[in-house]
Amino acid sequence: MEKDEITQKALPEHAFPVQELKALRESQGIELKDIFEATRITVVNLEAIESGRFGRLPAPVIARSFIRTYARTIGADEGKILERYNRFLAESQSPPPEEAPIPPKRRSFKKWIVTASCLLLALLIAAAVLMLREPAKAPSAPSVPAATAPPAAPVEPAAPAPAPLQAPAGTPVSPTAVPEPSASVPSPVPVQQAPKSQQPPPPAAATAATDGYALVIEARDYTWIRLSEDQSQPYQVLLKPGERLERRASRSFDIDVGNAGGTLLTFQGKALGSLGAPGQVVHLRLP
């Protein structure tokens, strides 16, 4: 009995159930591609379950869901496969006892972080002092062009000045014509109205057209997602609890959810409600 236990432990990654599961599947004429088309579980994950190489599977929550779905498809006992998988997790999570001498290295690393942070603070303080000194010199420069701008205005009265002097030749009443230059003053007023016509363009540029569809995926538990926008090449994402994924498409979404009970979908701002039970694999097409 002890020799049998030793030989079983020596097999890599619990590979001893390979012949049982594969023989059961082949006896029913089922191929891995058929299981993929029915469950949307990739052939790589199906081979890992069937060969007992559990290290190639995703997170435990999703891996257990894949194992249950695979076992039900070929009519195998899912309890035995899950028992082997849990045994694999227990053995792989055992802490190595050789990591005891690491603490002194961490202390030296902390000292290096402290010294580096002190240098960064010193550089930031020096930069702040330089920035505070530069603004004090800057305002003196713009004050010079501000004084040179007004002298351009007296160019206008130079032209109308000779006209009123030639008109009064015989009578002294002509000095009353002095108010005429005041009439020439309003002429520059319409020039100031020109910039008002430049204000309409900004609101026109502010308009932005929004089209297409928006999808938000929120994970309440470990969730495996397979997503495709507008029938493009699909890709896989593993979401942890609390993480969310936002995507946009112009025509449609194709979604595979590995943990229906731990996933919340919001399409076009509206929640879709419950997708299924925990660990259930669901395929959706929106809209």
CSV table of N, CA and C in Angstrom, one decimal, residues 149-216:
chain,number,residue,atom,x,y,z
A,149,ALA,N,1.1,100.6,-25.7
A,149,ALA,CA,-0.1,100.3,-26.6
A,149,ALA,C,-0.9,101.6,-26.8
A,150,PRO,N,-1.2,102.5,-25.7
A,150,PRO,CA,-2.1,103.6,-25.9
A,150,PRO,C,-1.6,104.6,-27.0
A,151,PRO,N,-0.3,104.9,-27.2
A,151,PRO,CA,0.1,106.0,-28.2
A,151,PRO,C,-0.4,105.7,-29.6
A,152,ALA,N,-0.9,104.6,-30.0
A,152,ALA,CA,-1.4,104.4,-31.3
A,152,ALA,C,-2.7,105.1,-31.6
A,153,ALA,N,-3.5,105.5,-30.6
A,153,ALA,CA,-4.7,106.2,-30.7
A,153,ALA,C,-4.6,107.6,-31.3
A,154,PRO,N,-3.7,108.4,-30.9
A,154,PRO,CA,-3.6,109.8,-31.5
A,154,PRO,C,-3.4,109.9,-32.9
A,155,VAL,N,-3.2,108.9,-33.7
A,155,VAL,CA,-3.0,108.9,-35.1
A,155,VAL,C,-4.3,109.4,-35.8
A,156,GLU,N,-5.5,109.2,-35.3
A,156,GLU,CA,-6.7,109.5,-36.0
A,156,GLU,C,-7.0,111.0,-36.0
A,157,PRO,N,-6.8,111.8,-34.9
A,157,PRO,CA,-7.1,113.3,-35.0
A,157,PRO,C,-6.1,114.0,-35.9
A,158,ALA,N,-5.0,113.5,-36.4
A,158,ALA,CA,-4.1,114.2,-37.2
A,158,ALA,C,-4.7,114.5,-38.6
A,159,ALA,N,-5.5,113.6,-39.2
A,159,ALA,CA,-6.1,113.8,-40.5
A,159,ALA,C,-7.2,114.8,-40.5
A,160,PRO,N,-8.2,114.7,-39.6
A,160,PRO,CA,-9.3,115.7,-39.6
A,160,PRO,C,-9.0,117.1,-39.2
A,161,ALA,N,-7.8,117.3,-38.5
A,161,ALA,CA,-7.5,118.6,-38.0
A,161,ALA,C,-7.4,119.7,-39.0
A,162,PRO,N,-6.7,119.5,-40.2
A,162,PRO,CA,-6.6,120.6,-41.2
A,162,PRO,C,-7.9,121.0,-41.8
A,163,ALA,N,-8.9,120.1,-42.0
A,163,ALA,CA,-10.1,120.4,-42.7
A,163,ALA,C,-10.9,121.5,-42.0
A,164,PRO,N,-11.2,121.6,-40.7
A,164,PRO,CA,-12.0,122.7,-40.1
A,164,PRO,C,-11.2,124.0,-40.2
A,165,LEU,N,-9.9,124.1,-40.2
A,165,LEU,CA,-9.2,125.3,-40.3
A,165,LEU,C,-9.3,126.1,-41.6
A,166,GLN,N,-9.5,125.4,-42.7
A,166,GLN,CA,-9.7,126.1,-44.0
A,166,GLN,C,-11.1,126.6,-44.2
A,167,ALA,N,-12.1,126.0,-43.6
A,167,ALA,CA,-13.5,126.4,-43.9
A,167,ALA,C,-13.8,127.8,-43.4
A,168,PRO,N,-13.5,128.3,-42.2
A,168,PRO,CA,-13.9,129.6,-41.7
A,168,PRO,C,-12.9,130.7,-42.3
A,169,ALA,N,-13.2,131.3,-43.5
A,169,ALA,CA,-12.3,132.3,-44.1
A,169,ALA,C,-12.8,133.7,-43.8
A,170,GLY,N,-14.2,134.0,-43.8
A,170,GLY,CA,-14.6,135.4,-43.6
A,170,GLY,C,-15.3,135.7,-42.3
A,171,THR,N,-15.7,134.7,-41.6
A,171,THR,CA,-16.5,135.0,-40.3
A,171,THR,C,-15.8,134.4,-39.2
A,172,PRO,N,-15.9,135.0,-38.0
A,172,PRO,CA,-15.3,134.4,-36.8
A,172,PRO,C,-16.1,133.4,-36.1
A,173,VAL,N,-17.4,133.2,-36.7
A,173,VAL,CA,-18.3,132.2,-36.0
A,173,VAL,C,-17.8,130.8,-36.2
A,174,SER,N,-16.8,130.6,-37.1
A,174,SER,CA,-16.3,129.2,-37.4
A,174,SER,C,-15.8,128.5,-36.2
A,175,PRO,N,-15.3,129.1,-35.1
A,175,PRO,CA,-14.9,128.3,-34.0
A,175,PRO,C,-15.9,127.3,-33.4
A,176,THR,N,-17.2,127.6,-33.7
A,176,THR,CA,-18.3,126.7,-33.2
A,176,THR,C,-18.2,125.3,-33.9
A,177,ALA,N,-17.4,125.3,-35.0
A,177,ALA,CA,-17.3,124.0,-35.6
A,177,ALA,C,-16.4,123.0,-34.9
A,178,VAL,N,-15.9,123.4,-33.8
A,178,VAL,CA,-15.0,122.5,-33.0
A,178,VAL,C,-15.6,121.2,-32.6
A,179,PRO,N,-16.9,121.2,-32.3
A,179,PRO,CA,-17.5,119.9,-31.8
A,179,PRO,C,-17.5,118.8,-32.9
A,180,GLU,N,-17.2,119.2,-34.2
A,180,GLU,CA,-17.2,118.2,-35.3
A,180,GLU,C,-16.2,117.0,-35.0
A,181,PRO,N,-15.0,117.3,-34.5
A,181,PRO,CA,-14.1,116.2,-34.2
A,181,PRO,C,-14.7,115.2,-33.3
A,182,SER,N,-15.6,115.7,-32.4
A,182,SER,CA,-16.2,114.7,-31.5
A,182,SER,C,-17.0,113.7,-32.2
A,183,ALA,N,-17.6,114.1,-33.4
A,183,ALA,CA,-18.4,113.2,-34.2
A,183,ALA,C,-17.5,112.1,-34.8
A,184,SER,N,-16.2,112.5,-35.1
A,184,SER,CA,-15.3,111.5,-35.6
A,184,SER,C,-14.8,110.5,-34.6
A,185,VAL,N,-15.1,110.7,-33.3
A,185,VAL,CA,-14.6,109.8,-32.3
A,185,VAL,C,-15.4,108.5,-32.3
A,186,PRO,N,-16.8,108.5,-32.6
A,186,PRO,CA,-17.5,107.2,-32.6
A,186,PRO,C,-17.1,106.3,-33.7
A,187,SER,N,-16.3,106.8,-34.7
A,187,SER,CA,-16.0,105.9,-35.8
A,187,SER,C,-15.2,104.7,-35.4
A,188,PRO,N,-14.3,104.8,-34.4
A,188,PRO,CA,-13.6,103.5,-34.0
A,188,PRO,C,-14.5,102.6,-33.2
A,189,VAL,N,-15.7,103.0,-32.8
A,189,VAL,CA,-16.6,102.2,-31.9
A,189,VAL,C,-17.0,100.9,-32.6
A,190,PRO,N,-17.4,100.9,-33.9
A,190,PRO,CA,-17.8,99.6,-34.6
A,190,PRO,C,-16.6,98.7,-34.7
A,191,VAL,N,-15.4,99.2,-34.7
A,191,VAL,CA,-14.2,98.3,-34.8
A,191,VAL,C,-14.2,97.4,-33.6
A,192,GLN,N,-14.6,97.9,-32.4
A,192,GLN,CA,-14.6,97.1,-31.2
A,192,GLN,C,-15.7,96.0,-31.2
A,193,GLN,N,-16.7,96.1,-32.1
A,193,GLN,CA,-17.8,95.1,-32.2
A,193,GLN,C,-17.3,93.9,-33.0
A,194,ALA,N,-16.2,94.0,-33.7
A,194,ALA,CA,-15.8,92.9,-34.6
A,194,ALA,C,-15.5,91.7,-33.8
A,195,PRO,N,-14.7,91.8,-32.6
A,195,PRO,CA,-14.4,90.5,-31.9
A,195,PRO,C,-15.7,89.8,-31.4
A,196,LYS,N,-16.8,90.5,-31.3
A,196,LYS,CA,-18.0,89.8,-30.8
A,196,LYS,C,-18.5,88.8,-31.8
A,197,SER,N,-18.2,89.0,-33.1
A,197,SER,CA,-18.6,88.0,-34.1
A,197,SER,C,-17.8,86.7,-34.0
A,198,GLN,N,-16.7,86.8,-33.3
A,198,GLN,CA,-15.8,85.6,-33.2
A,198,GLN,C,-16.3,84.7,-32.0
A,199,GLN,N,-17.3,85.1,-31.3
A,199,GLN,CA,-17.7,84.3,-30.1
A,199,GLN,C,-18.6,83.1,-30.5
A,200,PRO,N,-19.4,83.1,-31.6
A,200,PRO,CA,-20.3,82.0,-31.9
A,200,PRO,C,-19.6,80.7,-32.2
A,201,PRO,N,-18.3,80.6,-32.8
A,201,PRO,CA,-17.7,79.3,-33.1
A,201,PRO,C,-17.5,78.4,-32.0
A,202,PRO,N,-17.2,78.9,-30.7
A,202,PRO,CA,-16.9,77.9,-29.6
A,202,PRO,C,-18.1,77.0,-29.3
A,203,PRO,N,-19.4,77.5,-29.2
A,203,PRO,CA,-20.5,76.5,-29.0
A,203,PRO,C,-20.7,75.5,-30.1
A,204,ALA,N,-20.4,75.9,-31.3
A,204,ALA,CA,-20.5,74.9,-32.4
A,204,ALA,C,-19.5,73.8,-32.3
A,205,ALA,N,-18.3,74.2,-31.8
A,205,ALA,CA,-17.3,73.1,-31.7
A,205,ALA,C,-17.5,72.2,-30.5
A,206,ALA,N,-18.4,72.7,-29.5
A,206,ALA,CA,-18.6,72.0,-28.3
A,206,ALA,C,-19.5,70.8,-28.5
A,207,THR,N,-20.3,70.8,-29.6
A,207,THR,CA,-21.2,69.7,-29.9
A,207,THR,C,-20.5,68.5,-30.3
A,208,ALA,N,-20.7,67.3,-29.7
A,208,ALA,CA,-20.1,66.1,-30.0
A,208,ALA,C,-21.1,65.0,-30.1
A,209,ALA,N,-21.0,64.2,-31.2
A,209,ALA,CA,-22.0,63.2,-31.5
A,209,ALA,C,-21.5,61.9,-30.8
A,210,THR,N,-22.4,61.3,-30.1
A,210,THR,CA,-22.1,60.0,-29.4
A,210,THR,C,-23.0,58.9,-30.0
A,211,ASP,N,-22.4,57.9,-30.6
A,211,ASP,CA,-23.2,56.8,-31.2
A,211,ASP,C,-22.5,55.5,-30.8
A,212,GLY,N,-23.2,54.4,-31.1
A,212,GLY,CA,-22.7,53.1,-30.7
A,212,GLY,C,-23.4,52.6,-29.4
A,213,TYR,N,-22.8,51.6,-28.8
A,213,TYR,CA,-23.3,51.0,-27.6
A,213,TYR,C,-22.2,50.9,-26.5
A,214,ALA,N,-22.7,51.1,-25.3
A,214,ALA,CA,-21.7,51.1,-24.1
A,214,ALA,C,-22.1,49.9,-23.2
A,215,LEU,N,-21.0,49.2,-22.8
A,215,LEU,CA,-21.1,48.1,-21.9
A,215,LEU,C,-20.2,48.2,-20.7
A,216,VAL,N,-20.7,47.9,-19.5
A,216,VAL,CA,-20.0,48.0,-18.3
A,216,VAL,C,-20.1,46.6,-17.6
